[in-house]
XYZ file of C-alpha atoms in Angstrom:
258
model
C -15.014 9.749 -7.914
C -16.637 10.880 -4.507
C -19.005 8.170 -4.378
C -16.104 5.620 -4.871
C -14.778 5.746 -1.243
C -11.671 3.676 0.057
C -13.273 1.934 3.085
C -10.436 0.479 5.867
C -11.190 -0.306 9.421
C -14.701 2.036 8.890
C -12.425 4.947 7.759
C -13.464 6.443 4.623
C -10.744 7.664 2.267
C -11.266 9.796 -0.995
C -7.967 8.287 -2.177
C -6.343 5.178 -3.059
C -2.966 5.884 -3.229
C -0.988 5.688 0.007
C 2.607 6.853 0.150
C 5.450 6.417 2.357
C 7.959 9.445 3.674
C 11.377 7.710 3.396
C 14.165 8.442 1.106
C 13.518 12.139 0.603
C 16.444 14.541 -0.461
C 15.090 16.811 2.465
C 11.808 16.750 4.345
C 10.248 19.313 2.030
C 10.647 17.624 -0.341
C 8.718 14.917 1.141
C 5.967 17.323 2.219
C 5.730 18.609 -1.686
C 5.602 15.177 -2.414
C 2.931 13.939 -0.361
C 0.811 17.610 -1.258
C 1.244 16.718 -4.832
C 0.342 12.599 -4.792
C -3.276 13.166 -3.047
C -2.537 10.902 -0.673
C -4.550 10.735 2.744
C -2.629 7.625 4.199
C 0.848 8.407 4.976
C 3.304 5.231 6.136
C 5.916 6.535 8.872
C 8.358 4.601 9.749
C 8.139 4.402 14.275
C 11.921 3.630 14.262
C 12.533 6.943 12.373
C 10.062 9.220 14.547
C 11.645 10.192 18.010
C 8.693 10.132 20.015
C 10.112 10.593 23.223
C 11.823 14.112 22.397
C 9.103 15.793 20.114
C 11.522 19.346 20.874
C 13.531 17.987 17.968
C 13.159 18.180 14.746
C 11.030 15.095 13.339
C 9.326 14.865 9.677
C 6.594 14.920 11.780
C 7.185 18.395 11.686
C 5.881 18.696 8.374
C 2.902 16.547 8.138
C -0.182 18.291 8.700
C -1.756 15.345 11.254
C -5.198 17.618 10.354
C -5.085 16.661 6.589
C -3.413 12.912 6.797
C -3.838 9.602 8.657
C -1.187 8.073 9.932
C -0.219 4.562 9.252
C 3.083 3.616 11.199
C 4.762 1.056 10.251
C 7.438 -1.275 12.053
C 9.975 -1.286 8.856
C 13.212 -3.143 10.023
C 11.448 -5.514 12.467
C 12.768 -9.438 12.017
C 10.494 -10.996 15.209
C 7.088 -11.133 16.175
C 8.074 -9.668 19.610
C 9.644 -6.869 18.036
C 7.016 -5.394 15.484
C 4.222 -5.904 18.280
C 6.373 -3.929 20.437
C 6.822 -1.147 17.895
C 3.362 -1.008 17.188
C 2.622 -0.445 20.897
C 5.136 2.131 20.951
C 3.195 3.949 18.091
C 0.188 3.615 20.162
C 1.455 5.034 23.436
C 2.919 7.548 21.251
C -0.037 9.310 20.144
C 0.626 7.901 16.525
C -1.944 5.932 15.940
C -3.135 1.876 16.682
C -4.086 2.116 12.444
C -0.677 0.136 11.708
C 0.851 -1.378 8.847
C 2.521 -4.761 9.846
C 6.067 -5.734 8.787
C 7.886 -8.902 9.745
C 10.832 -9.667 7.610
C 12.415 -12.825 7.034
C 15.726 -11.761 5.073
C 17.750 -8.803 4.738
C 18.825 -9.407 0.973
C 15.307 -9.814 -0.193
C 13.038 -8.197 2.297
C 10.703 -11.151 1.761
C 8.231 -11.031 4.967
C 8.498 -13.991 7.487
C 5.006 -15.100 7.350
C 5.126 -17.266 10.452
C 6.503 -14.829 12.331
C 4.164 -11.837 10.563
C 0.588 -14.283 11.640
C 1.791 -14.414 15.308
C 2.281 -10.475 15.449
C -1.139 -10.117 13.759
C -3.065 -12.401 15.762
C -1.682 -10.551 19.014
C -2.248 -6.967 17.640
C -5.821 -8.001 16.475
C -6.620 -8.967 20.096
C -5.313 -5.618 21.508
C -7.474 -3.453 19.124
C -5.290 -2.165 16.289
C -6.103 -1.978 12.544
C -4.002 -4.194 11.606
C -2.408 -4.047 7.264
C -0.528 -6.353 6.424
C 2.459 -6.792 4.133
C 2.597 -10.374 2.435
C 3.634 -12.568 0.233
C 1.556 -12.774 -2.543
C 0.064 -16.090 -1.421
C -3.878 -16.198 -1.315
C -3.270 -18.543 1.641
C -1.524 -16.229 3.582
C -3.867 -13.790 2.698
C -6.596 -15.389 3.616
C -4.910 -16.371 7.042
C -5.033 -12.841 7.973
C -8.086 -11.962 7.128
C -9.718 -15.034 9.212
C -7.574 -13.048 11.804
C -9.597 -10.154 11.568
C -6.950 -7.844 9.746
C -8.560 -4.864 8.369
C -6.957 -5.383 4.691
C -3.989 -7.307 3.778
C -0.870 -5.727 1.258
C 0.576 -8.564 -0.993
C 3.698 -7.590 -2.706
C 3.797 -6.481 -6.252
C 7.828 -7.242 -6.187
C 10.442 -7.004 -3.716
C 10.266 -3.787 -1.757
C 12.259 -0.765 -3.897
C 12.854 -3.292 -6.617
C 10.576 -0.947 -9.048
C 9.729 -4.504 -11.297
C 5.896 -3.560 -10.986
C 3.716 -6.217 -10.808
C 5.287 -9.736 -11.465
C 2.851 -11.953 -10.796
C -0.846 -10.367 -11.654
C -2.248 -14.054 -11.771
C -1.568 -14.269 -7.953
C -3.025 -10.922 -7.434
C -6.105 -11.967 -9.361
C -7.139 -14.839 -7.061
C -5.984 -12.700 -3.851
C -8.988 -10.591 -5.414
C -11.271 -13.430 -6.412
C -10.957 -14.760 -2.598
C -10.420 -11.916 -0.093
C -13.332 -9.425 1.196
C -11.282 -7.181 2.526
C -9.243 -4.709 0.532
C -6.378 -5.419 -1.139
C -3.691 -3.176 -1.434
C -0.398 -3.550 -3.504
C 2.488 -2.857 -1.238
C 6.332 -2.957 -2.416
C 7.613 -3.173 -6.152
C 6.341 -0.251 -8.056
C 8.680 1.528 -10.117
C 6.312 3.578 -12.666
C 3.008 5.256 -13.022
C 2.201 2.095 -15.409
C 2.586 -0.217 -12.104
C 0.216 1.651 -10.473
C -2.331 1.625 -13.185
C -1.765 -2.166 -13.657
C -2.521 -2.640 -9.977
C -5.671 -0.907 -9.885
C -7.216 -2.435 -13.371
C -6.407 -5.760 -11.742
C -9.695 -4.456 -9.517
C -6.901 -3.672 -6.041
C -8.479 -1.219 -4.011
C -5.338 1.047 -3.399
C -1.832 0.782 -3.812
C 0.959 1.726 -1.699
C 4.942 3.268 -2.548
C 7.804 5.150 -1.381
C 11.001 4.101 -3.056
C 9.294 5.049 -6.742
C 8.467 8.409 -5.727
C 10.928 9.775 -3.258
C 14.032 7.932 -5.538
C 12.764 9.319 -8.811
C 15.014 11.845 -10.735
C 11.602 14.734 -10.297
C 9.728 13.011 -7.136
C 7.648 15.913 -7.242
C 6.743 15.174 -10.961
C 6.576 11.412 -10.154
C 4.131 11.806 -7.314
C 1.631 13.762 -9.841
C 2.405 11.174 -12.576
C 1.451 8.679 -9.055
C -1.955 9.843 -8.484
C -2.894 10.371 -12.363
C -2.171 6.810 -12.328
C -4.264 5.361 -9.669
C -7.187 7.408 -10.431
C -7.079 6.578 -13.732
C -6.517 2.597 -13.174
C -9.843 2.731 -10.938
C -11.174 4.335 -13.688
C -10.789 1.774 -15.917
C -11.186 -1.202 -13.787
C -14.622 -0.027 -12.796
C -15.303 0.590 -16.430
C -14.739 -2.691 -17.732
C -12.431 -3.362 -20.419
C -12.903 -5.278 -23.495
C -12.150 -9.020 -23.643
C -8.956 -9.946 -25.561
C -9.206 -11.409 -28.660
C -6.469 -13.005 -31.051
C -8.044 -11.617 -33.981
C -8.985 -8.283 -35.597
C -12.451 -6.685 -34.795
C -13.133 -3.498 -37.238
C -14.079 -0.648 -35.105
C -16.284 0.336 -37.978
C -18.039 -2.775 -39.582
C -18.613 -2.896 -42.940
C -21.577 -5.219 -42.562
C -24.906 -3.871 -44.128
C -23.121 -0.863 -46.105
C -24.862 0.104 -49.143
C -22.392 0.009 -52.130
């Protein structure tokens, strides 16, 4: 849909699937991968990107930075202090200040810390960067952020790599009913369905890693990825019937002449 554009931070996307570049048997895989999904948003991981020594080999390497934005990402931070440091290490990299914000508050769960993930924000707001996100699913949180001035926010669909899809769609729902900016499912898909799900729910992208790269055919899965986003949109901006307990004859036999 060309005239359906993905709008973040005044960057115009043609797709709304996002992908991440962990996990991969082998980075070719990954670049197959990422080829195959459509993606134009690629998550990086800054602790996994040696920008100091770019003479060795980085998956980096094999991302065409012509054909893909960057969004790095400060997986693995636990502070405040710590993801805004990351994310100005991405910046003085040459990565990018476009960032997708991680705070997290447990290691068994890889719940975010939501106190900890509003002071980061506010501070990386101030200094200029496109701030997304991850969250609880909580449309207070949400909202929280975007008072901030994020440019989307990224509520959970399920705990990250979980693949449970969508637990709570009610949650998502008001998240949609009450935010302006886009929302973006982050964490929890497992299947093409997930995806689908997501986007009928009216989200304006979705984001994965572990369902892809994990996958017993990633390559197969990433295709199966991008089928399934386009074809949730679809539907979502179609408008699907209302439910009803009862039968309704798709051919009436009202006013038939005997």
């Amino acid at each position: 849909m060309p005239d359906d554009k993905l709008i973040i931070a005044g960057r115009e996307f043609n797709s709304r699937l996002m992908v991440g570049t962990g996990k991969y048997a082998s980075f070719q895989q990954m670049a197959q991968a990422i080829d195959v999904s459509g993606a134009e948003i690629i998550t990086v991981a800054v602790r996994r990107v040696n920008i100091s020594d770019r003479s060795k080999e980085s998956l980096l390497d094999y991302i065409d930075l012509t054909k893909y934005a960057l969004l790095p990402n400060t997986a693995g931070c636990y502070t405040a202090d710590d993801a805004v440091r990351t994310c100005r290490l991405a910046r003085e990299g040459g990565l990018s200040d476009f960032v997708k914000l991680e705070v997290l508050g447990d290691e068994k769960t890889l719940f975010p810390d939501n106190e900890e993930l509003l002071k980061a924000a506010r501070i990386l707001v101030k200094e200029g960067f496109a701030v997304l996100p991850y969250t609880s699913d909580d449309v207070i949180m949400c909202r929280k952020l975007e008072d901030l001035g994020c440019a989307a926010v990224m509520p959970l669909g399920a705990p990250i790599g979980s693949g449970l899809g969508i637990r709570n769609p009610y949650n998502i729902r008001i998240i949609l009913e009450t935010i302006k900016v886009p929302v973006i499912v982050d964490a929890g898909v497992g299947a093409a369905s997930d995806a689908a799900i997501a986007m009928e729910l009216g989200c304006s992208g979705v984001l994965m890693n572990t369902a892809i790269a994990e996958a017993n055919d990633p390559i197969s899965m990433a295709e199966a990825m991008k089928l399934a986003v386009i074809a949730g949109r679809l539907s979502y901006k179609a408008g699907r019937i209302p439910r009803k307990l009862y039968a309704n004859a798709s051919s009436p036999l009202d006013g038939m002449l005997e």
